[in-house]
Coordinates of C-alpha atoms in Angstrom, one line a residue:
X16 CA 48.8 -14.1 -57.2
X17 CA 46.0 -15.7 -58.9
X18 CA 44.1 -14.0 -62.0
X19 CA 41.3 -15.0 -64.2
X20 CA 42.7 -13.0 -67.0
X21 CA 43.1 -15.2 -69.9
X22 CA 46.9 -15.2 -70.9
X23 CA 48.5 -16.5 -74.0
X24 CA 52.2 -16.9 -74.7
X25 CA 52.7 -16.0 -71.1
X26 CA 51.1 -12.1 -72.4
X27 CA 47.6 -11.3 -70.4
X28 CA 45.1 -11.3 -73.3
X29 CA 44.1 -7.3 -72.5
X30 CA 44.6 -4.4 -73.5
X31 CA 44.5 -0.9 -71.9
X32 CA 44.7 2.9 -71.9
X33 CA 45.8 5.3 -69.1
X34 CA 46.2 3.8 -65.5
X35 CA 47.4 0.2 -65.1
X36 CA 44.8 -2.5 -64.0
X37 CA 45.2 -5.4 -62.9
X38 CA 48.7 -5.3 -61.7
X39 CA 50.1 -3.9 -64.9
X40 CA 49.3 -7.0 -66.4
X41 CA 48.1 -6.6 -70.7
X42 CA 49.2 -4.1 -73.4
X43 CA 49.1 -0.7 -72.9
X44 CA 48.9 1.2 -75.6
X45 CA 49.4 5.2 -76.1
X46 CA 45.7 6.2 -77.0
X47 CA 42.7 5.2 -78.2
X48 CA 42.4 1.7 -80.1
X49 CA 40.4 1.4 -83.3
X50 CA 38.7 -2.2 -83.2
X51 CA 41.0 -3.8 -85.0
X52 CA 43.8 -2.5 -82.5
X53 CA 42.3 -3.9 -79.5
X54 CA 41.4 -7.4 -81.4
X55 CA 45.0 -7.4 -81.7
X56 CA 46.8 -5.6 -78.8
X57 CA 44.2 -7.4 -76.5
X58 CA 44.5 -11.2 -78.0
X59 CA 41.2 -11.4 -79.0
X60 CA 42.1 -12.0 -82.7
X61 CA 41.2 -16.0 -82.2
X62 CA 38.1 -18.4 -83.5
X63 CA 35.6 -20.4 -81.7
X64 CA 33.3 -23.3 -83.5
X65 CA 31.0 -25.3 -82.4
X66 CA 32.1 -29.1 -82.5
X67 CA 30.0 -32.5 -81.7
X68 CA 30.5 -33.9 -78.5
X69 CA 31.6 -37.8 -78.5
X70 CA 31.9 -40.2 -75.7
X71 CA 33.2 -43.6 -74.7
X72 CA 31.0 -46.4 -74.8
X73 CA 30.6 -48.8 -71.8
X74 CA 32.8 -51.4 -73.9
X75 CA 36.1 -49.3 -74.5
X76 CA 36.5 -50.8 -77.7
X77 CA 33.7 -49.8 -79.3
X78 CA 33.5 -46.7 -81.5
X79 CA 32.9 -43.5 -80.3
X80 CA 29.0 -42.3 -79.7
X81 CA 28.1 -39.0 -80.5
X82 CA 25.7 -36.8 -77.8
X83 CA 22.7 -35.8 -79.6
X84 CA 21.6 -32.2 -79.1
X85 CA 24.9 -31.2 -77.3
X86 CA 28.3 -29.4 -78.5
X87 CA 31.3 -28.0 -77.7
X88 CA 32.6 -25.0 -78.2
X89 CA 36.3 -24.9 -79.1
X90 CA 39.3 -22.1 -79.4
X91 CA 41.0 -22.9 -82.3
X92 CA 43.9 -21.6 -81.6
X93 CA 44.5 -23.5 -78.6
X94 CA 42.3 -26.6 -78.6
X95 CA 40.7 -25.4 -75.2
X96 CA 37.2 -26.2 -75.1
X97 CA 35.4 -23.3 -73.6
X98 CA 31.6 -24.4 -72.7
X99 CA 28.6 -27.0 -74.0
X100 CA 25.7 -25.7 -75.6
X101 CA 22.6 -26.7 -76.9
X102 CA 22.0 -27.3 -81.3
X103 CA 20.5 -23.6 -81.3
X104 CA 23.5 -22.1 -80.2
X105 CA 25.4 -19.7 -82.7
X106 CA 29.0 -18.9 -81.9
X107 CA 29.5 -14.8 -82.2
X108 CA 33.1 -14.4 -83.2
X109 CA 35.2 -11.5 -81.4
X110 CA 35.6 -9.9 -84.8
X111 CA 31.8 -9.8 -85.1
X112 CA 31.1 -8.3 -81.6
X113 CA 33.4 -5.4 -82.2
X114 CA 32.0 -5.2 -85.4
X115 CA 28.7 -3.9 -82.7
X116 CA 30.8 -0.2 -82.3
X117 CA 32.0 0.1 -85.9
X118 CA 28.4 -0.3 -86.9
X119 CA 27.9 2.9 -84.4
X120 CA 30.5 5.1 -85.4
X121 CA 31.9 3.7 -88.3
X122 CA 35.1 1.7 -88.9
X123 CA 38.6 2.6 -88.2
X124 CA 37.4 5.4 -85.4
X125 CA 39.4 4.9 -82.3
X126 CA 37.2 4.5 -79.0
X127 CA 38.5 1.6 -77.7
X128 CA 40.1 2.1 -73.9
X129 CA 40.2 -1.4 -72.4
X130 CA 39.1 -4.7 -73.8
X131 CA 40.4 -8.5 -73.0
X132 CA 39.3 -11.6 -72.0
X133 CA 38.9 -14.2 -68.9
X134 CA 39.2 -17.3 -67.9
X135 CA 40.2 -19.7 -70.9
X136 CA 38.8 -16.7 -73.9
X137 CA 35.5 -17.8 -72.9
X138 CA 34.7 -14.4 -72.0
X139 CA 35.6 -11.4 -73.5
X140 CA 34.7 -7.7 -73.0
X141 CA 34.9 -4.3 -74.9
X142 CA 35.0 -0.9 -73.3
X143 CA 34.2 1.9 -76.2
X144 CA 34.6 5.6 -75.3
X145 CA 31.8 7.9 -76.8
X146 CA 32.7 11.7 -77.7
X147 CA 32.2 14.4 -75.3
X148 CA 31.1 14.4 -71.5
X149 CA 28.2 15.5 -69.2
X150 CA 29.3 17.8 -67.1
X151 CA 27.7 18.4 -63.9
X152 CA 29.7 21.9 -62.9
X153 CA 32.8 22.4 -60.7
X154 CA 34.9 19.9 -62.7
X155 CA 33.1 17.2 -62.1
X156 CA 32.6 15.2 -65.7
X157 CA 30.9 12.1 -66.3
X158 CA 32.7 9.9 -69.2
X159 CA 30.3 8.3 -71.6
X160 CA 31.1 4.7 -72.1
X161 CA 29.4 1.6 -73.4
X162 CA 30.3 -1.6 -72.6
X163 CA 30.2 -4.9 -74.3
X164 CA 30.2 -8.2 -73.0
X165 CA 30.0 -12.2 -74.9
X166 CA 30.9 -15.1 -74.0
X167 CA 31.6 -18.4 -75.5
X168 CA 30.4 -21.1 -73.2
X169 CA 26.6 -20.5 -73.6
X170 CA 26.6 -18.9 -70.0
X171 CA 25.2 -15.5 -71.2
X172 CA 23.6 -13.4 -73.9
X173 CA 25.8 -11.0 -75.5
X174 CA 25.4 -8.0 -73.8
X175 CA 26.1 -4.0 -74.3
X176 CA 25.0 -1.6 -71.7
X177 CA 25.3 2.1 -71.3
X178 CA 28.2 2.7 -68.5
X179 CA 29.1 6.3 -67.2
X180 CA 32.3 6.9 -65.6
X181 CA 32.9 9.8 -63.1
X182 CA 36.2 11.4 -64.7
X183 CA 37.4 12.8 -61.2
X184 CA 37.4 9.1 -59.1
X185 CA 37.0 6.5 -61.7
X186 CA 33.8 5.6 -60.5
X187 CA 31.4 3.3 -62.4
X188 CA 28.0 4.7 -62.1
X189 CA 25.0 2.4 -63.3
X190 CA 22.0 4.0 -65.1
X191 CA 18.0 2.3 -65.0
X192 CA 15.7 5.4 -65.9
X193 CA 12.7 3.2 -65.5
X194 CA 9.6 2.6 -67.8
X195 CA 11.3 -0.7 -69.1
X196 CA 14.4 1.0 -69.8
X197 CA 17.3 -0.9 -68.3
X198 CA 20.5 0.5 -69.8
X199 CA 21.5 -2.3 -71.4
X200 CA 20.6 -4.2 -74.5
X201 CA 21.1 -8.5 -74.7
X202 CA 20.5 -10.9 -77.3
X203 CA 20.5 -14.7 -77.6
X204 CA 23.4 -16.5 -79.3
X205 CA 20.8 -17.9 -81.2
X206 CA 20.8 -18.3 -85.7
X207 CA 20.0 -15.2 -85.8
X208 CA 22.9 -13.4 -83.3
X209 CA 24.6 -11.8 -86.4
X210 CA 22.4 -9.7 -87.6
X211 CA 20.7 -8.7 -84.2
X212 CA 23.9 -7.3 -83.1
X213 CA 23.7 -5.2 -86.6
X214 CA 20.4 -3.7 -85.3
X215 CA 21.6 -3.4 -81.5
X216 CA 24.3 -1.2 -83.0
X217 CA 21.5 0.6 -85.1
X218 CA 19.4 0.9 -81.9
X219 CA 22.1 2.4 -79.9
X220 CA 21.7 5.6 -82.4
X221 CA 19.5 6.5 -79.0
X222 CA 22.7 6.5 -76.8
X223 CA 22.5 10.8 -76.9
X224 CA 18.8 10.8 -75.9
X225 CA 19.8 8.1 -73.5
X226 CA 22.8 10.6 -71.8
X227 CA 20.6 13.4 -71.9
X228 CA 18.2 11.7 -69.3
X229 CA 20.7 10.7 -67.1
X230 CA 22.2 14.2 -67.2
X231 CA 19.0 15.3 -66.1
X232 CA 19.2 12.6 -63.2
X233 CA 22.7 13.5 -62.3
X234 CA 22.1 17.4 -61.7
X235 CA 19.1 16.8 -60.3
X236 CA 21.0 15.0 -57.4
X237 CA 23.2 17.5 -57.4
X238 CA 20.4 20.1 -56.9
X239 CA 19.1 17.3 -54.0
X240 CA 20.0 18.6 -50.3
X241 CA 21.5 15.7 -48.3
X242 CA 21.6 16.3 -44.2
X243 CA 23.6 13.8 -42.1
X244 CA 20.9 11.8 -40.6
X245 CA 20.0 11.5 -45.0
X246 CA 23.0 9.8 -45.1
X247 CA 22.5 7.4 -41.9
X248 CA 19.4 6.5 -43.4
X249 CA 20.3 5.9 -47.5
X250 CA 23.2 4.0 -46.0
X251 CA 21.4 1.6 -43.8
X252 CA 18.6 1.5 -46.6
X253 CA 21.1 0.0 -48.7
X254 CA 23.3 -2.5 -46.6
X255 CA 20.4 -3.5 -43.9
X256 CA 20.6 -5.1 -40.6
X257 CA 22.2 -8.8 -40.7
X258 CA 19.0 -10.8 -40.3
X259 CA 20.9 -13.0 -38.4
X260 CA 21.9 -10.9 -35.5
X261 CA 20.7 -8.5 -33.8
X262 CA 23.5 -6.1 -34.6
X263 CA 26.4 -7.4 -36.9
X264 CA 29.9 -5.7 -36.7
X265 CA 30.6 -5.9 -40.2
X266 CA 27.4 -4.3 -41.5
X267 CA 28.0 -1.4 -39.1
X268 CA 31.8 -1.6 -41.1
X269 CA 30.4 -0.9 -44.2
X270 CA 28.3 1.1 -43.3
X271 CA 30.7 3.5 -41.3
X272 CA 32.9 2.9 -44.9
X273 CA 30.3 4.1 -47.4
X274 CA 29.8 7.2 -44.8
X275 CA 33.0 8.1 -44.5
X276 CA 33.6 8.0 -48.4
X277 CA 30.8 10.4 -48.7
X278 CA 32.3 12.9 -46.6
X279 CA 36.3 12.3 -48.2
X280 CA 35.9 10.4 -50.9
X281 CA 37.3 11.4 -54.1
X282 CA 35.8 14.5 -55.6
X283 CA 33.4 14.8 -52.4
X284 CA 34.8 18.2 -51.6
X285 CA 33.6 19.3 -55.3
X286 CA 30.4 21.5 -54.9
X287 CA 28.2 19.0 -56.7
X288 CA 29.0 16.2 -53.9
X289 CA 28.9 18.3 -50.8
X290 CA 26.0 17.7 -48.7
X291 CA 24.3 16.4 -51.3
X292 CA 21.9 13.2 -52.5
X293 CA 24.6 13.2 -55.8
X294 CA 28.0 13.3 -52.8
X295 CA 26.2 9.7 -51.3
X296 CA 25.4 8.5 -54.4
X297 CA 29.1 8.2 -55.4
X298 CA 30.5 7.6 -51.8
X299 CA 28.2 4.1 -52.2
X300 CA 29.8 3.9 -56.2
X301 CA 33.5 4.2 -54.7
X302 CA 33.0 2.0 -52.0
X303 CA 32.0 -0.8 -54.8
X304 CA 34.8 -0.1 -57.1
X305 CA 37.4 0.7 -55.3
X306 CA 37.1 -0.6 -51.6
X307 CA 34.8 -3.5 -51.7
X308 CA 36.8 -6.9 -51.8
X309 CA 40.1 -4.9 -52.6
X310 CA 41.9 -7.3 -50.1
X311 CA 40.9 -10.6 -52.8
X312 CA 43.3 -12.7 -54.1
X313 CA 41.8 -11.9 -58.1
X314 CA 41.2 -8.2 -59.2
X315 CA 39.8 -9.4 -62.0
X316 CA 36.7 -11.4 -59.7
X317 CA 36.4 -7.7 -58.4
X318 CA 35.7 -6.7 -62.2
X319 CA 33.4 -9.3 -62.8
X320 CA 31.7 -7.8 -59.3
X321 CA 31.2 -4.1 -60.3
X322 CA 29.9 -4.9 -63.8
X323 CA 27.7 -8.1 -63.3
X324 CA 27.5 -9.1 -60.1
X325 CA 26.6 -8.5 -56.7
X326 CA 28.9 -5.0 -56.6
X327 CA 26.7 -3.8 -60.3
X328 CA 23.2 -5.1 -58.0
X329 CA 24.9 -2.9 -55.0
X330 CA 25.2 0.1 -57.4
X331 CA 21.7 0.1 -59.0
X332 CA 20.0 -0.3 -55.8
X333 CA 21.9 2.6 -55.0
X334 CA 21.0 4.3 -58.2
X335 CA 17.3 3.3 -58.0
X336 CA 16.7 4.3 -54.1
X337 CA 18.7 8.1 -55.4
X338 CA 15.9 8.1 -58.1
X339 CA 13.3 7.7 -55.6
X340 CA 14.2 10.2 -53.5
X341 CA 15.2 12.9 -56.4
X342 CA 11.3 12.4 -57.4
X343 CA 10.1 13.0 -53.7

């Protein structure tokens, strides 16, 4: 089976807490890491420079030409060269980024419960538990989680976002309270990258009035009545009619999915879920995480789905149309 997990000395580079992703592939380790656990435990403890780019000439046996403006950037440890990026390009070490969650809670606290890397290291990602939980009633807890994401082949800004996870089904739940607010913070790899991931970690001293809104959002879905034909129409809201037929049997697949997830899903029998706007919120949250593409050859493209991609666009939407209709 084919993963995108970066591995080194035939070990996945990730580490882990609790259940076993990604076919029990990675370290697990018995509780919480500190950072400089996971950089290890994870095989994130390697360097990346920037290096010129040179290139043949037409005649062969003429010295090499350098690319002006253009460079590579290398992992040391294994010679792999991971992406080409422009002059203003700063590489942010590993070390650094999880230097972001020290800066929050000081070193040598352990909060790290999953952290690794894709493709060749190119990638990497750090998933940092915060203390305590919202709890919505009837033992059903939301985790409080940020996530941070870098990358080393100049295809994205470093980026850390706000994540909750529903204790009770492992759910991913995506947060955008509106008025430029966007749950997450990014920032250029530019000369400056160092030092503005210093103040991201300084900015994220918000991260309690940031839970307390979404708190408010959650139990107010939970307060939000949600009848059947609700359901029918938040569903088909949210995966429309194929454009290219007049009725498509896999749209009417997902559909009936997402529906019947809201009625059994996990934790829909709690009394925050039941026949409520909160109950299809999650059923459309499961369906991404835990149903959607299941059958694919890579778990780990699923991951890059939910968090990035067109399974974390799935979710807001989602997210945004449950705002809309908590406010109505």
């Amino acid at each position: 089976m084919a993963h995108q997990l970066n591995f080194r000395n035939g070990q996945a580079s990730t580490m882990y807490i609790g259940a076993e992703p990604w076919h029990a592939l990675g370290t697990k380790l018995p509780k919480l890491a500190t950072s400089a656990e996971a950089i290890v435990a994870a095989q994130l403890d390697y360097e990346v420079k920037k290096v010129p780019i040179f290139v043949h000439p037409a005649d062969r046996n003429s010295a090499l030409v350098s690319v002006d403006g253009k460079f590579a950037t290398m992992r040391m440890d294994t010679g792999e060269v991971l992406g080409v990026v422009g002059g203003q390009y700063t590489v942010l070490q590993n070390k650094d980024a999880f230097g972001f969650f020290d800066s929050i809670t000081g070193e040598g606290e352990a909060m790290f419960e999953t952290a690794g890397a894709l493709y060749a290291g190119e990638m990497v990602w750090m998933l940092a538990k915060m203390p305590d939980y919202i709890d919505l009633g009837d033992n059903d807890r939301i985790g409080k989680y940020l996530l941070l994401t870098n990358t080393h082949d100049g295809s994205r800004a470093v980026r850390a976002m706000f994540t909750p996870i529903r204790v009770v089904c492992n759910n991913t739940l995506n947060i955008a309270l509106g008025q430029g607010f966007k749950g997450n913070i990014t920032i250029r790899h530019s000369a400056s990258v160092k030092s503005r991931v210093a103040e991201a970690g300084r900015l994220m001293g918000i991260t309690n009035k940031v839970y307390a809104q979404v708190e408010e959002m959650y139990k107010r879905m939970t307060l939000k009545k949600f009848t059947g034909d609700d359901v029918v129409k938040y569903v088909k809201t949210l995966i429309p009619d194929n454009k290219e037929a007049e009725t498509s049997t896999r749209t009417n697949n997902i559909r009936s999915e997402i529906s019947e997830l809201i009625i059994h899903g996990e934790g829909a029998s709690l009394g925050t879920a039941k026949g409520t706007l909160w109950g299809a919120y999650n059923g459309l949250t499961e369906y991404v995480d835990h149903v959607r593409g299941a059958s694919a050859k890579s778990a780990d493209k699923r991951l890059e789905s939910i968090w990035f991609g067109s399974g974390s666009r799935l979710k807001q939407d989602a997210f945004d149309l449950a705002c809309e209709l908590v406010k109505k």
